[in-house]
PDB file of C-alpha atoms and ligand atoms in Angstrom:
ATOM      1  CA  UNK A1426       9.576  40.633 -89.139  1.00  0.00           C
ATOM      2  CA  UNK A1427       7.945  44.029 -90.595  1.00  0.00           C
ATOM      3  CA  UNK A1428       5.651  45.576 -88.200  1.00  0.00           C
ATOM      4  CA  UNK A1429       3.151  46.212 -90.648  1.00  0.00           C
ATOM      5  CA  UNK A1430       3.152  43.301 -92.435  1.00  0.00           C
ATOM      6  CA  UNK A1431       2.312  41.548 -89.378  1.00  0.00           C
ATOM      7  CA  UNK A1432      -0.024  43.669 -88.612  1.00  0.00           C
ATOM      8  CA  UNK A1433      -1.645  43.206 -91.934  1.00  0.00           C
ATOM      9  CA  UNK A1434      -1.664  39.388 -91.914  1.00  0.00           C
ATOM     10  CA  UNK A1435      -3.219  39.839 -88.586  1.00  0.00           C
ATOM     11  CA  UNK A1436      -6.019  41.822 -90.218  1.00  0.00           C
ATOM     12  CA  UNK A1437      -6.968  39.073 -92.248  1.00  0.00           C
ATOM     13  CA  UNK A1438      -8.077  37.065 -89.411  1.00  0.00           C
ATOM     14  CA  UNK A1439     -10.175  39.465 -87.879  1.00  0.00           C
ATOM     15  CA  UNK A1440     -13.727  38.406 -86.323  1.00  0.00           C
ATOM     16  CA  UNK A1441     -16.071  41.269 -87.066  1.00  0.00           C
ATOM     17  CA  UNK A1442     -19.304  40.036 -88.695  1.00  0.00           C
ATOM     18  CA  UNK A1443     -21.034  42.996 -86.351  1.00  0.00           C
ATOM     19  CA  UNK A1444     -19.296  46.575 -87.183  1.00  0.00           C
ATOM     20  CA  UNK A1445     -17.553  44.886 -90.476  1.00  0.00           C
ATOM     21  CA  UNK A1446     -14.330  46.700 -89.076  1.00  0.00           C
ATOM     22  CA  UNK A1447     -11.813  44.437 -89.228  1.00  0.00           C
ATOM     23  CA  UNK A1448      -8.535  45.628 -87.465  1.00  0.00           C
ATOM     24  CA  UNK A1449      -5.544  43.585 -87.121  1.00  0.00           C
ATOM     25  CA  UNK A1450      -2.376  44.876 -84.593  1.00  0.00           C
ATOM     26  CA  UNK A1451       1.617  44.365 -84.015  1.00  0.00           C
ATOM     27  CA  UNK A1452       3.452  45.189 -81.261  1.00  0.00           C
ATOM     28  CA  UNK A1453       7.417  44.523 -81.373  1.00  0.00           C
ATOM     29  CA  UNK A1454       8.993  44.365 -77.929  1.00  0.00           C
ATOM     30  CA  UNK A1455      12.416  44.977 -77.001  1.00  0.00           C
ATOM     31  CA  UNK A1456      13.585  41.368 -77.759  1.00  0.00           C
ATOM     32  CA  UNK A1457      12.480  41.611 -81.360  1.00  0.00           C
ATOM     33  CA  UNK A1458       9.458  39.694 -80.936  1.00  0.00           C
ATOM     34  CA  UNK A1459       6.635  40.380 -82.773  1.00  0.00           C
ATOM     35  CA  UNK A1460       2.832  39.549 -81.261  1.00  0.00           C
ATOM     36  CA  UNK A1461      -0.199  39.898 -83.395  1.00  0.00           C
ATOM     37  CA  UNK A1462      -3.704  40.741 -82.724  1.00  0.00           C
ATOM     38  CA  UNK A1463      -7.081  40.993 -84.260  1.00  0.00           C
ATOM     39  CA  UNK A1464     -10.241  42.500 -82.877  1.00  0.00           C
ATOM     40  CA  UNK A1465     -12.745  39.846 -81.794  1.00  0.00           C
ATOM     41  CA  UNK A1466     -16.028  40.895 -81.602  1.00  0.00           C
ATOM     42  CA  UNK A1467     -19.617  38.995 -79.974  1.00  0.00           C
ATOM     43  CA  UNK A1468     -23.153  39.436 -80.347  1.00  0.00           C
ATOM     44  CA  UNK A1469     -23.515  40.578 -77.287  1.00  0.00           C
ATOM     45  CA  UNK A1470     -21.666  43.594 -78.489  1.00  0.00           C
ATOM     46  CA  UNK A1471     -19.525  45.198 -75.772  1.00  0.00           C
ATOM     47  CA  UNK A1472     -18.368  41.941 -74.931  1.00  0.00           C
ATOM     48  CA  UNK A1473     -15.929  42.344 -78.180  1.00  0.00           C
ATOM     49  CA  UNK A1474     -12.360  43.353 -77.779  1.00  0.00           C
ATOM     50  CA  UNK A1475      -9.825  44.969 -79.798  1.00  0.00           C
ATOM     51  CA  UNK A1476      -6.970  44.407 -82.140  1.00  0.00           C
ATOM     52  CA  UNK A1477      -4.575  46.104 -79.620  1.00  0.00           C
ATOM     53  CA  UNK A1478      -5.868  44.399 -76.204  1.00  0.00           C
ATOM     54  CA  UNK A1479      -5.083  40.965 -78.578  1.00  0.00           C
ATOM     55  CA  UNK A1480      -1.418  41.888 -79.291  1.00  0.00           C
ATOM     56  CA  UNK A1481      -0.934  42.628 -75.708  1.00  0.00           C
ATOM     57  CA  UNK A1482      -2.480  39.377 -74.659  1.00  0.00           C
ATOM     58  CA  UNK A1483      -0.160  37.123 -77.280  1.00  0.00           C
ATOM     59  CA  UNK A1484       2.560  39.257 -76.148  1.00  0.00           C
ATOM     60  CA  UNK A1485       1.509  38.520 -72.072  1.00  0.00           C
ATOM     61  CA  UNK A1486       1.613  34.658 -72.830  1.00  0.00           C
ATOM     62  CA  UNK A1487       5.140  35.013 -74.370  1.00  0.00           C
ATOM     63  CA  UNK A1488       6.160  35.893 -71.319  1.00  0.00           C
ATOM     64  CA  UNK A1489       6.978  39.844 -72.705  1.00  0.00           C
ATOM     65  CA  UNK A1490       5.841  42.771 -70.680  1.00  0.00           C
ATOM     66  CA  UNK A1491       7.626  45.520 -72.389  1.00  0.00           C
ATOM     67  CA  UNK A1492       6.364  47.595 -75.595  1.00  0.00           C
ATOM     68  CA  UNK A1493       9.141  49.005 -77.773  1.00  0.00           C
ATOM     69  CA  UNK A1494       6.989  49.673 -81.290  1.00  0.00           C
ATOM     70  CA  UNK A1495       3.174  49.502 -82.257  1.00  0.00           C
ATOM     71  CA  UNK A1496       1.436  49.046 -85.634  1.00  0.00           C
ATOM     72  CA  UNK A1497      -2.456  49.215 -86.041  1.00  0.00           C
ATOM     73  CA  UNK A1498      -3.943  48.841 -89.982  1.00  0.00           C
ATOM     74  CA  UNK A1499      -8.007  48.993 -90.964  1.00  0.00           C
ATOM     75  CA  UNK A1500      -9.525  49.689 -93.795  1.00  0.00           C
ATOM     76  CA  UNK A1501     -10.727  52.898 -93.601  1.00  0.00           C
ATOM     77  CA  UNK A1502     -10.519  56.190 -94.921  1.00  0.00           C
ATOM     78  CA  UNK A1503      -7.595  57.943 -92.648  1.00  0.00           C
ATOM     79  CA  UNK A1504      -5.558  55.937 -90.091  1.00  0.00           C
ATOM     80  CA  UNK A1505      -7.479  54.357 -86.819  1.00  0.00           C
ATOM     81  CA  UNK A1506      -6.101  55.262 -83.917  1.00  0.00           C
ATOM     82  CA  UNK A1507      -6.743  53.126 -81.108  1.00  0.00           C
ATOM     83  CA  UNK A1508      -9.305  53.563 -78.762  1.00  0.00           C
ATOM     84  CA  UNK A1509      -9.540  55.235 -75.188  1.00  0.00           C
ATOM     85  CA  UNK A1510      -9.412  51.970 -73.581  1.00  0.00           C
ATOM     86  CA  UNK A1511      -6.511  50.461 -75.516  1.00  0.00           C
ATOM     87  CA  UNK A1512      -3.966  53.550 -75.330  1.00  0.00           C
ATOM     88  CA  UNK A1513      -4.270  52.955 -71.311  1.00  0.00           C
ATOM     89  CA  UNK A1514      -3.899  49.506 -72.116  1.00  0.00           C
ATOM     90  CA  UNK A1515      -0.845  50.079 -74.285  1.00  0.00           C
ATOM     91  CA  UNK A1516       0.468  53.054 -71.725  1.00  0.00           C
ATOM     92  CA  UNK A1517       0.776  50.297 -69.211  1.00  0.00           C
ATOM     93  CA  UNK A1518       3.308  48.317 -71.287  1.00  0.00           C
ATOM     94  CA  UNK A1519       5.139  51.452 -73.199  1.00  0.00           C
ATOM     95  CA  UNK A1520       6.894  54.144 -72.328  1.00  0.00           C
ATOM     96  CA  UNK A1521       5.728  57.691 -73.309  1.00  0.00           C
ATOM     97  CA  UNK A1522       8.187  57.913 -76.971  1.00  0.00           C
ATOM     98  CA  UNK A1523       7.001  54.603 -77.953  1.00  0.00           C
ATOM     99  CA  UNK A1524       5.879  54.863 -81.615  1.00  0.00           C
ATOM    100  CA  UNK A1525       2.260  53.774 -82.823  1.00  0.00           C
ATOM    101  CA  UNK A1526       1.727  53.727 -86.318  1.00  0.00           C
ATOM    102  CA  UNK A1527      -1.556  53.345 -88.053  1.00  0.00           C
ATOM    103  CA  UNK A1528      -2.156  52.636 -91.346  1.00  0.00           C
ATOM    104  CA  UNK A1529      -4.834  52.293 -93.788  1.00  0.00           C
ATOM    105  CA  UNK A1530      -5.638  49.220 -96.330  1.00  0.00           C
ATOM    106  CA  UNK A1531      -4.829  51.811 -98.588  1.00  0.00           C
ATOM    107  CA  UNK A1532      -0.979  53.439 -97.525  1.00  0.00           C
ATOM    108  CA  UNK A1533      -1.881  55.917 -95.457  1.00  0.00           C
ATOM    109  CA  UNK A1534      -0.084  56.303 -92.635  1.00  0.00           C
ATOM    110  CA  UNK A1535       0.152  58.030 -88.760  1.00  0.00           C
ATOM    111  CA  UNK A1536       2.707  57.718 -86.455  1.00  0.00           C
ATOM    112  CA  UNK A1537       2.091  59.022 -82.490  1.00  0.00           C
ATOM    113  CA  UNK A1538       4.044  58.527 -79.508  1.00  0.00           C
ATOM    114  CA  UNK A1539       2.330  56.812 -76.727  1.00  0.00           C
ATOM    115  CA  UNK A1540       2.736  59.971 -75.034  1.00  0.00           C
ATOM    116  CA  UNK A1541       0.603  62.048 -77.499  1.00  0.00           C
ATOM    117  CA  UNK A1542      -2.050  59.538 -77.557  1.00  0.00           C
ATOM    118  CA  UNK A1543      -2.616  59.326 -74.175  1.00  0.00           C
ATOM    119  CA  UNK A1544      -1.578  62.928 -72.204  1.00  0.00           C
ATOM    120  CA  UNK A1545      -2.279  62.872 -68.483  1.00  0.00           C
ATOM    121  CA  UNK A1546      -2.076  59.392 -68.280  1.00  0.00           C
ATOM    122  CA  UNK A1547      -3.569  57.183 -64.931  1.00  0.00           C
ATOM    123  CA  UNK A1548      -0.810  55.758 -62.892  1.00  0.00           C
ATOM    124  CA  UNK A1549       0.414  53.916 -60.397  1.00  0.00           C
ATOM    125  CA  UNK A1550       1.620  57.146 -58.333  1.00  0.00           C
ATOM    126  CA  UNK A1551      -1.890  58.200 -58.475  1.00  0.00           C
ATOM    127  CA  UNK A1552      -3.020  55.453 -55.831  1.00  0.00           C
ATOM    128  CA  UNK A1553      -0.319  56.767 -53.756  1.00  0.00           C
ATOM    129  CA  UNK A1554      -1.708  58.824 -50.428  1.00  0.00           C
TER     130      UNK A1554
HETATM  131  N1  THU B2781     -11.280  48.446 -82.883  1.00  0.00           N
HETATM  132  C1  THU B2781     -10.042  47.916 -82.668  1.00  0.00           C
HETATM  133  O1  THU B2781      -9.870  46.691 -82.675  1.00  0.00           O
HETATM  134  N2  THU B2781      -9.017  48.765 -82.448  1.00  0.00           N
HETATM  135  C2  THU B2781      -9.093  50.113 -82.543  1.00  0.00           C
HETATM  136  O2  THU B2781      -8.084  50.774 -82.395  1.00  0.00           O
HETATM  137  C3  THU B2781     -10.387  50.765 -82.812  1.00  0.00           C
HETATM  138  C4  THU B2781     -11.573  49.862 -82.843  1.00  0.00           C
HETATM  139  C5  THU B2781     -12.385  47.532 -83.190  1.00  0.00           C
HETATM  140  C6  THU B2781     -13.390  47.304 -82.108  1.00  0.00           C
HETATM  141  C7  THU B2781     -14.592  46.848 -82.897  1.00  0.00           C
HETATM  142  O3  THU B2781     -14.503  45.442 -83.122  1.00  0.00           O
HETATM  143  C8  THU B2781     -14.460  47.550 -84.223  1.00  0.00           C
HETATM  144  O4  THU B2781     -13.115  48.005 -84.293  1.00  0.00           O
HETATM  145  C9  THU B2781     -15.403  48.719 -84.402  1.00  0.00           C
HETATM  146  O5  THU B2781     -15.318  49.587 -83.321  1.00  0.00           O
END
């Protein structure tokens, strides 16, 4: 399946009645699986979550744990990349060369390693004394 068509599809079924920013999200893993995800947001607002955190979630419950591609699509004026909270998400599931690409409704696109998005990343050798 094309990343970004999934992605897209995805973006249909976004919940965003609050910011009106619908983002939809496809992440390919090593199998050739493809898990979508839209953001869902709530009126209480932070409660909301993200496109990315959804993918990863769908992709948890098909018993995946490995990244190997990433697309993210909005509508918006240049591509969206994802936010501070979902690159750690997506760094715990993807190596640093893993490719994000973010697209707009209208063609544009960006592609970023995991890596770039996300330099000096927390990890697990961190907690380490
Ligand atoms: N959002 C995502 O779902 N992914 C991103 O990469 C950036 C932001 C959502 C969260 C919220 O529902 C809306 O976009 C506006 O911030």
């Amino acid at each position: 399946m094309d990343l970004l068509q999934a992605a897209s599809e995805a973006y249909e079924k976004a919940y965003a009645p609050y910011s009106r920013f619908k983002v939809g999200a496809a992440i390919r893993t090593p199998s050739g699986n493809v898990y979508q995800g839209v953001n869902v947001e709530n009126v209480a607002y932070p409660e909301g979550t993200c496109a990315e955190a959804g993918a990863i979630a769908a992709m948890a419950l098909g018993g995946e744990t490995e990244i190997a591609e990433v697309a993210v699509i909005a509508d918006a004026t240049a591509p969206v990349p994802p936010c501070g909270g979902c690159r750690q998400k997506l760094a715990e599931f993807g190596k640093g060369d893993v490719k994000v690409a973010m697209y707009t409704l209208s063609g544009e696109k960006l592609v970023m390693t995991l890596a770039e998005l996300l330099p000096g990343k927390f990890t697990a050798d961190h907690m380490k004394g």
